[in-house]
PDB file of C-alpha atoms and ligand atoms in Angstrom:
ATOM      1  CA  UNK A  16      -3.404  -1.190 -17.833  1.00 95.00           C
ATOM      2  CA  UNK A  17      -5.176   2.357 -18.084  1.00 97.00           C
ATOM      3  CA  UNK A  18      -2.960   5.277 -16.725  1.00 97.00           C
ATOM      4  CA  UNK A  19      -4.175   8.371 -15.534  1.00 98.00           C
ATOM      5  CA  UNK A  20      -2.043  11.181 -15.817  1.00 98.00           C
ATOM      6  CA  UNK A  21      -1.863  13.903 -13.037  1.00 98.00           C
ATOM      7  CA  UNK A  22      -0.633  17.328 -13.310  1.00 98.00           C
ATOM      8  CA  UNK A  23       0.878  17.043  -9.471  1.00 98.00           C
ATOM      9  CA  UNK A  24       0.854  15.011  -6.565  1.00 98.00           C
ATOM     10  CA  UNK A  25      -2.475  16.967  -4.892  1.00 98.00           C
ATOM     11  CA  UNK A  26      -4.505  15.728  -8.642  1.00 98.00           C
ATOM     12  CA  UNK A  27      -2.752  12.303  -8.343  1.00 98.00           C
ATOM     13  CA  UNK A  28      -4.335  11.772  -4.907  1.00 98.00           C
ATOM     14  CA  UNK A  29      -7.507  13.581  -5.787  1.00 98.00           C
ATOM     15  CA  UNK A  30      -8.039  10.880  -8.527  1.00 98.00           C
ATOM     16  CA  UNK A  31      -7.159   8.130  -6.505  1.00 98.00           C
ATOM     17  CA  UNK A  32      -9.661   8.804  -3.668  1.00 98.00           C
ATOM     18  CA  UNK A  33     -12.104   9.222  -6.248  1.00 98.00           C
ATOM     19  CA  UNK A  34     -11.554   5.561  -7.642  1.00 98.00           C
ATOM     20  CA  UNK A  35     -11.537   4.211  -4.065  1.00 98.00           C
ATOM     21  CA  UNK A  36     -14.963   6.369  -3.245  1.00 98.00           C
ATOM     22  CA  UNK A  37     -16.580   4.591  -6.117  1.00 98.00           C
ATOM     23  CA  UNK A  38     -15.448   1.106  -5.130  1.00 98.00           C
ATOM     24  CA  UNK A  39     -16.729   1.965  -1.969  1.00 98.00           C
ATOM     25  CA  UNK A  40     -20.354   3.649  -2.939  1.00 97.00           C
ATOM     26  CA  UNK A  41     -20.783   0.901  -5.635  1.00 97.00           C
ATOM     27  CA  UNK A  42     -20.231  -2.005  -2.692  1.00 98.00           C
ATOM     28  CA  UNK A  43     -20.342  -0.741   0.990  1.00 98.00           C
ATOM     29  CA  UNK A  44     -19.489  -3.797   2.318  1.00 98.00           C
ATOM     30  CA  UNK A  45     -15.726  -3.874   0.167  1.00 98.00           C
ATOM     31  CA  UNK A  46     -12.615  -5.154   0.816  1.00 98.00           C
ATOM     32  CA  UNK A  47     -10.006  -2.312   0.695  1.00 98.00           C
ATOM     33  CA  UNK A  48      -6.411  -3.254   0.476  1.00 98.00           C
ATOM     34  CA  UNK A  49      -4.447  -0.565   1.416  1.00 98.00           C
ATOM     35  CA  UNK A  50      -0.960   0.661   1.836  1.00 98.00           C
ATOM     36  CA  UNK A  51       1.745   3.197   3.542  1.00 96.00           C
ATOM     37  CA  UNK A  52       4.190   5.747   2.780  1.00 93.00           C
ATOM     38  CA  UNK A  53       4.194   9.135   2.025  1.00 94.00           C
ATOM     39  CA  UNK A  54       2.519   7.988  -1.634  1.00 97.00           C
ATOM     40  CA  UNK A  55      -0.974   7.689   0.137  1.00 98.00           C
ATOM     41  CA  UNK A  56      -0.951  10.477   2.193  1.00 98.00           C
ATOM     42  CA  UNK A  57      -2.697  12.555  -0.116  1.00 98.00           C
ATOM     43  CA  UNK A  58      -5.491  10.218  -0.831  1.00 98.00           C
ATOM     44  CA  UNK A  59      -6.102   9.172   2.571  1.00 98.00           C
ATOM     45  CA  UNK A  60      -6.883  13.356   3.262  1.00 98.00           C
ATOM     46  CA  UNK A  61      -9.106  13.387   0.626  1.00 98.00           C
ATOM     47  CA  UNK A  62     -11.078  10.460   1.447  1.00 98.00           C
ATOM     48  CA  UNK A  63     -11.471  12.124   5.249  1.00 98.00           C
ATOM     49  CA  UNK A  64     -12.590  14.987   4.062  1.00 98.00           C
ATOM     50  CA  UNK A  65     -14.988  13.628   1.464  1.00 98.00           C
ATOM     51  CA  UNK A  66     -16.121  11.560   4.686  1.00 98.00           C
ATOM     52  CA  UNK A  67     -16.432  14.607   6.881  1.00 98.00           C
ATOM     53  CA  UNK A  68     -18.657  16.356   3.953  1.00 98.00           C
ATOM     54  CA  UNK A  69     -20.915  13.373   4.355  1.00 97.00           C
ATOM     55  CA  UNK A  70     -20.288  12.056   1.104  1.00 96.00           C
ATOM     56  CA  UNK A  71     -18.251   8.575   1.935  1.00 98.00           C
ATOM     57  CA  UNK A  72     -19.672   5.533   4.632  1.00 98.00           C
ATOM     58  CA  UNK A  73     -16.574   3.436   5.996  1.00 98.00           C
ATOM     59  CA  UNK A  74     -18.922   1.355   8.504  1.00 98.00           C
ATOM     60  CA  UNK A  75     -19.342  -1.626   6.454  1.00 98.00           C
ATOM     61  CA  UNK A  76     -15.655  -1.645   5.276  1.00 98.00           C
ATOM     62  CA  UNK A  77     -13.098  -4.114   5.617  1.00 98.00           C
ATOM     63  CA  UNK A  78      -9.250  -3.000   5.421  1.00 98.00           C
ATOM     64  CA  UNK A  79      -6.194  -5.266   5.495  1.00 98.00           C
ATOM     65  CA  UNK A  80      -2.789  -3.624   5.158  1.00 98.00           C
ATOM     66  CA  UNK A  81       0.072  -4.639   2.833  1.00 98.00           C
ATOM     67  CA  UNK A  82       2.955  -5.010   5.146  1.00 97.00           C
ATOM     68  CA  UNK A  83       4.417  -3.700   9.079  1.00 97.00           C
ATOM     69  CA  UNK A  84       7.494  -4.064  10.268  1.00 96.00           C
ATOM     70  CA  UNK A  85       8.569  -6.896  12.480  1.00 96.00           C
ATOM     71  CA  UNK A  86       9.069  -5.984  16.205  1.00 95.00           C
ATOM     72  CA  UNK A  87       7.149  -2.203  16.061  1.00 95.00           C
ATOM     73  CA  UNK A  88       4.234  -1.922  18.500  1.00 95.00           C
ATOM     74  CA  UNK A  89       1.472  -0.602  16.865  1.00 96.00           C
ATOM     75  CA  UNK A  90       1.493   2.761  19.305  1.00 95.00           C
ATOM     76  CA  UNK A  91       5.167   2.864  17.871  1.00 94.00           C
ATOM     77  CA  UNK A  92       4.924   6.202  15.557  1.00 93.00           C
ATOM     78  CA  UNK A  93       6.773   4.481  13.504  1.00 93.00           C
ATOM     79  CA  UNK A  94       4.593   1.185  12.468  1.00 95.00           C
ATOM     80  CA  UNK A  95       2.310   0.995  10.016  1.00 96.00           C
ATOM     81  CA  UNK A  96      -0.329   0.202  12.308  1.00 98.00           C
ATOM     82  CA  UNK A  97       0.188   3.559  13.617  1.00 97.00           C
ATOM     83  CA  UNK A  98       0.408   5.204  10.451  1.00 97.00           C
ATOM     84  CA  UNK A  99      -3.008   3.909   9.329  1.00 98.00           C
ATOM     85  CA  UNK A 100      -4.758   5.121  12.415  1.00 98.00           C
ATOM     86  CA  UNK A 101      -3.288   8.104  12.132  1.00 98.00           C
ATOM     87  CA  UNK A 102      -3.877   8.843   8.640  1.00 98.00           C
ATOM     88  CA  UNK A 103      -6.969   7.455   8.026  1.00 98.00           C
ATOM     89  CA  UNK A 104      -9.010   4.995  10.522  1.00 98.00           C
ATOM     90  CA  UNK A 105      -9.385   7.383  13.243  1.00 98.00           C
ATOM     91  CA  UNK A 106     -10.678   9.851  11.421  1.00 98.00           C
ATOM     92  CA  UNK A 107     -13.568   8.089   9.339  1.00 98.00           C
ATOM     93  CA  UNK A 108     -16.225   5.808  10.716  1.00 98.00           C
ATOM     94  CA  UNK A 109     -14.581   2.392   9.976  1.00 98.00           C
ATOM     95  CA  UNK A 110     -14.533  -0.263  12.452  1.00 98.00           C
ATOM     96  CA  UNK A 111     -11.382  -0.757  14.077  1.00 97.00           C
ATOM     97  CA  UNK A 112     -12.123  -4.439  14.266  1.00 97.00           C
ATOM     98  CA  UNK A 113     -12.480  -4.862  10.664  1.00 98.00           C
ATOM     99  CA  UNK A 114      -9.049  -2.848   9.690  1.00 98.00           C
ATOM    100  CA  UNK A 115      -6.063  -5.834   8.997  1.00 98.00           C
ATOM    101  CA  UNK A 116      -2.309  -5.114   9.569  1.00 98.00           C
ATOM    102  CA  UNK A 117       0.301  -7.589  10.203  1.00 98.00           C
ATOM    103  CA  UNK A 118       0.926  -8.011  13.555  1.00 97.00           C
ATOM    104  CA  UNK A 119       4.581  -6.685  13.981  1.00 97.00           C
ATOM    105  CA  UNK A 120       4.897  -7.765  17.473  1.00 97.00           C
ATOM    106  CA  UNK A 121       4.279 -11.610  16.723  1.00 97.00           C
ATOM    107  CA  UNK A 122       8.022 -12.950  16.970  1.00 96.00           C
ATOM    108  CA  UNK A 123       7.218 -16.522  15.148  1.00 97.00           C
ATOM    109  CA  UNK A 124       7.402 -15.837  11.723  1.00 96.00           C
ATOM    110  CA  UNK A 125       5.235 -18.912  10.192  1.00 96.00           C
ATOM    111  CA  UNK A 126       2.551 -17.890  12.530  1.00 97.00           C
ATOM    112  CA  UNK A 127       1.947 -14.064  12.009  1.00 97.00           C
ATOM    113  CA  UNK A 128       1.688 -14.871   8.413  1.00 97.00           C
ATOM    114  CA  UNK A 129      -0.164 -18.160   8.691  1.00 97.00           C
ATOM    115  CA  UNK A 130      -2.321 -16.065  10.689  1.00 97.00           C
ATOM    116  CA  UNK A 131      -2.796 -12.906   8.185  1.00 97.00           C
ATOM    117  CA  UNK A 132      -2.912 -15.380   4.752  1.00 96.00           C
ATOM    118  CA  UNK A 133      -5.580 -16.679   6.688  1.00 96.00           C
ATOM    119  CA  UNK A 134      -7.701 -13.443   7.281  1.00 96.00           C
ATOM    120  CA  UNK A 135      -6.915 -12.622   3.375  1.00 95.00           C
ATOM    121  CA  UNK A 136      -9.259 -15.453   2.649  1.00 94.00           C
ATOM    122  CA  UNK A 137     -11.545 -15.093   5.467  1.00 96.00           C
ATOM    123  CA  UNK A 138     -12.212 -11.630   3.810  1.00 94.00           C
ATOM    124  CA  UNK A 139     -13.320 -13.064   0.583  1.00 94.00           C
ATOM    125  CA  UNK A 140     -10.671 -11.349  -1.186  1.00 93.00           C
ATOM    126  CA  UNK A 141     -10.055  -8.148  -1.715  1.00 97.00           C
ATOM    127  CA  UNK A 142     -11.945  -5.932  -4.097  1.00 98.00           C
ATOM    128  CA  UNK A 143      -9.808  -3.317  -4.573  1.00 98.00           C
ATOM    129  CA  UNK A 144      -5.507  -3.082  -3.338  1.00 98.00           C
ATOM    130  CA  UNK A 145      -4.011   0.446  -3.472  1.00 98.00           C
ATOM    131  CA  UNK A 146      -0.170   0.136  -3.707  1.00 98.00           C
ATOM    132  CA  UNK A 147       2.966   2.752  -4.224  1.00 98.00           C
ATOM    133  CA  UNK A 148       5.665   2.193  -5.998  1.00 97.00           C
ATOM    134  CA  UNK A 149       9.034   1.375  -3.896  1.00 92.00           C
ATOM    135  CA  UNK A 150      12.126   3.290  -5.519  1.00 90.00           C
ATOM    136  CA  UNK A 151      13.833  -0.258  -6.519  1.00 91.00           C
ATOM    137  CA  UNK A 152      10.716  -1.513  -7.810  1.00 95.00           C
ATOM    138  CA  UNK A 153       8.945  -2.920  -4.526  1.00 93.00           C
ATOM    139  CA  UNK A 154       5.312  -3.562  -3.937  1.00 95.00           C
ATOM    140  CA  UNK A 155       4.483  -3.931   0.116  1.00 94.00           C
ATOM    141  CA  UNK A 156       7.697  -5.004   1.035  1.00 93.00           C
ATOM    142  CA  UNK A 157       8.632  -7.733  -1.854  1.00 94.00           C
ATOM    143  CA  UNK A 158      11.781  -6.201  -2.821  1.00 90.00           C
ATOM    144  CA  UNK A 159      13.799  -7.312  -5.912  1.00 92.00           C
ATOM    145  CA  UNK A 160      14.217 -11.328  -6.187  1.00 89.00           C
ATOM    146  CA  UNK A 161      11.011 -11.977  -4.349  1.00 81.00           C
ATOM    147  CA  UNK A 162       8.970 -15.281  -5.546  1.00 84.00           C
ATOM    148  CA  UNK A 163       6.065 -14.216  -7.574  1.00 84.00           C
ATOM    149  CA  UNK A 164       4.471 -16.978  -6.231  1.00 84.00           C
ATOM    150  CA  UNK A 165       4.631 -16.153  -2.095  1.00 87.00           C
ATOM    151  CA  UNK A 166       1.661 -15.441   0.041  1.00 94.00           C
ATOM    152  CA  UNK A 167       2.710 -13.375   3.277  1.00 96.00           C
ATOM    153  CA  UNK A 168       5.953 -13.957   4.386  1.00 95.00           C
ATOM    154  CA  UNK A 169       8.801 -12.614   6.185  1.00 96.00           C
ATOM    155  CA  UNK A 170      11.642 -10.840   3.971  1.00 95.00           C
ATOM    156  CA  UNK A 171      14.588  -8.952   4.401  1.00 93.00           C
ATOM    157  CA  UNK A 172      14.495  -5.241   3.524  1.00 91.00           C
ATOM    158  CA  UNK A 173      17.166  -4.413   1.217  1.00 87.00           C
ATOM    159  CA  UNK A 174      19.575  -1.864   2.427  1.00 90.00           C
ATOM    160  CA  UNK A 175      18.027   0.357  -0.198  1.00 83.00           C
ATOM    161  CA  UNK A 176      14.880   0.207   0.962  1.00 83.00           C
ATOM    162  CA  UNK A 177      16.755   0.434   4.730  1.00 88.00           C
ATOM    163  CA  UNK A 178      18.217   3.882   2.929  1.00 87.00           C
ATOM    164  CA  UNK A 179      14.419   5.062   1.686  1.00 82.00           C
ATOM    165  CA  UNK A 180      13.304   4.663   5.273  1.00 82.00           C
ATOM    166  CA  UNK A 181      15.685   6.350   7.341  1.00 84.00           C
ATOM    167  CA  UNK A 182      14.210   9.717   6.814  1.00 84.00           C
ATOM    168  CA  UNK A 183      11.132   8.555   9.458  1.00 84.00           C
ATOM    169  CA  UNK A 184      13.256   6.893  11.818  1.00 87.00           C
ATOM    170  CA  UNK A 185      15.950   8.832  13.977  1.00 86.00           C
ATOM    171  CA  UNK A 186      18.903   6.242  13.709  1.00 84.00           C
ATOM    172  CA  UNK A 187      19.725   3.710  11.504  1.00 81.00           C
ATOM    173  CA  UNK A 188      19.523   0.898  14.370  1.00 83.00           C
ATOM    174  CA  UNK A 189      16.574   2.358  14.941  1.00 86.00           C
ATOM    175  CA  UNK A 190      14.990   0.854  12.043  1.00 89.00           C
ATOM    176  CA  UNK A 191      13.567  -2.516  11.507  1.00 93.00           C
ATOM    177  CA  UNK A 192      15.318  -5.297   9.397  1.00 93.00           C
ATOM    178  CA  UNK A 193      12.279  -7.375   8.956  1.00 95.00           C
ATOM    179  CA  UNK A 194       9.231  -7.172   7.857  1.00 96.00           C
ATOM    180  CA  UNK A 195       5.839  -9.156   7.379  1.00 97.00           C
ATOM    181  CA  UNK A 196       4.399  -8.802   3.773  1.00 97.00           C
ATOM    182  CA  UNK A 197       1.683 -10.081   1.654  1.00 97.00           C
ATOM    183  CA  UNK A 198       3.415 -11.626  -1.104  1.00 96.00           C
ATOM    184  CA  UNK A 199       2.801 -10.873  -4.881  1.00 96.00           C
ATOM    185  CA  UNK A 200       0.745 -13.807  -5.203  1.00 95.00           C
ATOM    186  CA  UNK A 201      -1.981 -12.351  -3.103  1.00 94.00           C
ATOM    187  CA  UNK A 202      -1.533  -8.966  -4.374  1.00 96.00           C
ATOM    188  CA  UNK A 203      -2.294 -10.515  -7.608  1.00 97.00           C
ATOM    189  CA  UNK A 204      -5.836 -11.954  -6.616  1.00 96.00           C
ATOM    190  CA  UNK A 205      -6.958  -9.036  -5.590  1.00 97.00           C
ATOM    191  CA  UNK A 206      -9.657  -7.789  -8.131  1.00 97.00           C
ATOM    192  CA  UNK A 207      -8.667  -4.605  -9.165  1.00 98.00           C
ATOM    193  CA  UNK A 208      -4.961  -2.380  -8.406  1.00 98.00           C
ATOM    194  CA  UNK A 209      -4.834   0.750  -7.988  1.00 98.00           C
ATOM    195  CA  UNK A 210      -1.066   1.744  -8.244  1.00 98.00           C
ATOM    196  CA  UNK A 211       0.053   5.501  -7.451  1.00 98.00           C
ATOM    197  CA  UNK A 212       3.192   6.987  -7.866  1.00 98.00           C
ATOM    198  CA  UNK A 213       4.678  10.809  -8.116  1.00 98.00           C
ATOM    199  CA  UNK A 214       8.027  12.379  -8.229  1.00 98.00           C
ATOM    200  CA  UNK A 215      10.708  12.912 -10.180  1.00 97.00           C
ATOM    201  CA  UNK A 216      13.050   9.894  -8.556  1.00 96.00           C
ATOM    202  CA  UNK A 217      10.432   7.359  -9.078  1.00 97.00           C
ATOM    203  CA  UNK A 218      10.572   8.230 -12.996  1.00 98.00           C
ATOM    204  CA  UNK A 219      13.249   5.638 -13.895  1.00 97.00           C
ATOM    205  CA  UNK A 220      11.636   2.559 -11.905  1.00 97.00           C
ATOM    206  CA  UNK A 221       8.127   3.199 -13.813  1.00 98.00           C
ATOM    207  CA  UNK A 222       9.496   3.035 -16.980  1.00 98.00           C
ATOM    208  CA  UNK A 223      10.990  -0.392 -15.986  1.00 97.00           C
ATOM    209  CA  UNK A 224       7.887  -1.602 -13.740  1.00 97.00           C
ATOM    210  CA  UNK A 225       4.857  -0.574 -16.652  1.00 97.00           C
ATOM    211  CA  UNK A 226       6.996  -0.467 -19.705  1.00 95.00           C
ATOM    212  CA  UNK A 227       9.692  -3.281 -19.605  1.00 94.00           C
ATOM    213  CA  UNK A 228       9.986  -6.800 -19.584  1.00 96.00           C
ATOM    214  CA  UNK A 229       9.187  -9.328 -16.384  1.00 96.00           C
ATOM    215  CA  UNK A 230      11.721 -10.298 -13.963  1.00 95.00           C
ATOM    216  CA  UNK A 231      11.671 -10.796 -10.211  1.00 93.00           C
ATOM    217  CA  UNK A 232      14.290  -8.443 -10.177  1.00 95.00           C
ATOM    218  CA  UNK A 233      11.784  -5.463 -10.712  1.00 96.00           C
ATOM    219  CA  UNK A 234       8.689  -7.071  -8.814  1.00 96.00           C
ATOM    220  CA  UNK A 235       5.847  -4.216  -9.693  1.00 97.00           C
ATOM    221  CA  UNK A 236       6.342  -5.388 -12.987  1.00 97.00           C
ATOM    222  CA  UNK A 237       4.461  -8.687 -12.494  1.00 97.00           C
ATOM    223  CA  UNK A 238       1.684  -5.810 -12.445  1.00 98.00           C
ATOM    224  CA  UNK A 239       1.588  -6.223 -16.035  1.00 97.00           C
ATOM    225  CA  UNK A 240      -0.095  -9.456 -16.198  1.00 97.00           C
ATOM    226  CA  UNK A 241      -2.997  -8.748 -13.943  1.00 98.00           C
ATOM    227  CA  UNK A 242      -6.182  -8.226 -16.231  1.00 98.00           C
ATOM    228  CA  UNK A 243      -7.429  -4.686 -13.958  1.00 98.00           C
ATOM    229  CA  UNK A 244      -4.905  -2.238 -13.043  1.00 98.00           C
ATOM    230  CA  UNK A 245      -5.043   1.482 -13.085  1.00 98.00           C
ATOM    231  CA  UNK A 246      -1.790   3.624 -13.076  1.00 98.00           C
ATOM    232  CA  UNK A 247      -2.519   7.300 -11.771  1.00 98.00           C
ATOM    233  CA  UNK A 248       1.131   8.919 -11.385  1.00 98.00           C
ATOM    234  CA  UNK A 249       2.267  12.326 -11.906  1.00 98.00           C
ATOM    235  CA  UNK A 250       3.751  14.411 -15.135  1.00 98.00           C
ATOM    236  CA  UNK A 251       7.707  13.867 -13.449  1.00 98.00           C
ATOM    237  CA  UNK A 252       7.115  10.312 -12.510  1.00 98.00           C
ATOM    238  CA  UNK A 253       5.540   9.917 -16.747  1.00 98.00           C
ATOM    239  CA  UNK A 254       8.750  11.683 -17.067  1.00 97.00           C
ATOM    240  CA  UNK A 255      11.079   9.310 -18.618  1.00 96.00           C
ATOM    241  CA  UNK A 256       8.005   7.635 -20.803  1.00 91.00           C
TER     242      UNK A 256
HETATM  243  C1  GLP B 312       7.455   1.296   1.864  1.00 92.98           C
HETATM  244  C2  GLP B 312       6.174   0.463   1.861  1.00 92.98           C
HETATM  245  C3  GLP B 312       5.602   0.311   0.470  1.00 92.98           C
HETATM  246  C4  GLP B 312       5.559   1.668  -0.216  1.00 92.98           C
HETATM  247  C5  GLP B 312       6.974   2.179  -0.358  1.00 92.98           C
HETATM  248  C6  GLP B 312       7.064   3.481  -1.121  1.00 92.98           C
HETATM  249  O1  GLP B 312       8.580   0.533   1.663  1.00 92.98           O
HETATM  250  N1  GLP B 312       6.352  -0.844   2.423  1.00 92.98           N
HETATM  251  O2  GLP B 312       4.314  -0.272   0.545  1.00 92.98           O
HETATM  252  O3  GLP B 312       4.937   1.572  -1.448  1.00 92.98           O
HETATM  253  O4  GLP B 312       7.485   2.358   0.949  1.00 92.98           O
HETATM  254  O5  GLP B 312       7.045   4.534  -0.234  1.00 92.98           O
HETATM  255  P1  GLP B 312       6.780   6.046  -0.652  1.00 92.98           P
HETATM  256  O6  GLP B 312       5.344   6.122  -1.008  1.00 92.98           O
HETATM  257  O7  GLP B 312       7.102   6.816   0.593  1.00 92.98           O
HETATM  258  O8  GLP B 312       7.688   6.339  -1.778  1.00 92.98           O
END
């Protein structure tokens, strides 16, 4: 695993745009996996604005999303569908057609993941699968016990994860239960990871993602086994290291 080490949150998501640009330059027609929360944020900015300088092509690019919540629309502010359209694919010149979330609004289970395992391989794989770092050690939404060896599925969030969430939702029964995920098994086939992670509170959980043993318990740390995966996180996140 290489790590780069950033001095904030704005250099954290300055380098990761950069190693997305260069996937992207070196093969315009690339597979992006990409991800939500207020990790991204940063890098998704940069990218748009590298874009608006003229410097970064999305038209040949394929995106398909780690995770979305079961039962959100996507013109829900709250889904991730929204979120990505908001953040990024309406303000570069991807093809909407081409950008892959789980489709939240699909009540039967088996099918909206039949369904997205199936565009997965369709895609050819994906070339390169940003991820953040969930604050009990989650990767899209395969929270502590999940089978290392699940394609998309349906999971229960843990209430901690419930807790992490609240802050973008304006009552607890507001927020979702369920969600769709890819599962770490085809988070694993994707060529290269590109994890970020910042803050303080996220210190503890990448010490024992990067820097402990294995167990489904802590699922980023299956992260350790796949042969190309860079680590770009902040000096307080390094913190405990
Ligand atoms: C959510 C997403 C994850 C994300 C995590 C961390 O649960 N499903 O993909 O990595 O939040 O979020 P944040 O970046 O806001 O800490």
């Amino acid at each position: 695993m290489k790590i780069k080490i950033a001095e904030d949150y704005y250099q954290m998501s300055r380098i990761a745009a950069n190693i997305i640009s260069a996937q992207i330059i070196i093969k315009p027609d690339c597979v992006l996996g990409l991800a939500t929360g207020s990790s991204p944020i940063g890098t998704y900015n940069q990218l748009v604005r590298w874009y608006e300088k003229g410097d970064l092509d999305f038209s040949e690019v394929t995106t398909i999303n780690l995770d979305e919540y079961k039962g959100l629309s996507p013109d829900n502010p709250q889904s991730y569908r929204y979120f990505m359209n908001h953040h990024l694919f309406d303000r570069v010149n991807i093809q909407k057609s081409r950008t892959y979330v789980p489709d939240g609004l699909e009540a039967d289970a088996e099918k909206a993941c039949a369904d997205y395992n199936a565009i997965i391989k369709n895609c050819g794989g994906i070339d390169l699968q940003l991820l953040g770092l969930g604050r009990n050690g989650h990767i899209g939404f395969n929270e502590p016990g999940a089978a290392f060896e699940k394609e998309t599925h349906c999971v229960n969030l843990t209430q901690s994860t419930i807790d992490a969430n609240s802050r973008f939702f304006s009552s607890e029964e507001e927020i979702p239960k369920q969600a769709y995920t890819m599962g770490i098994k085809s988070i694993m086939q994707a060529h290269k990871i590109l994890v970020i992670v910042n803050g303080i509170q996220k210190a503890e959980i990448v010490k024992q993602a990067f820097f402990g043993p294995i167990p489904p318990q802590v699922p980023a740390s299956v992260l350790q086994l796949h042969p190309d995966v860079t680590l770009v996180a902040d000096k307080e996140a390094l913190s405990l290291l």
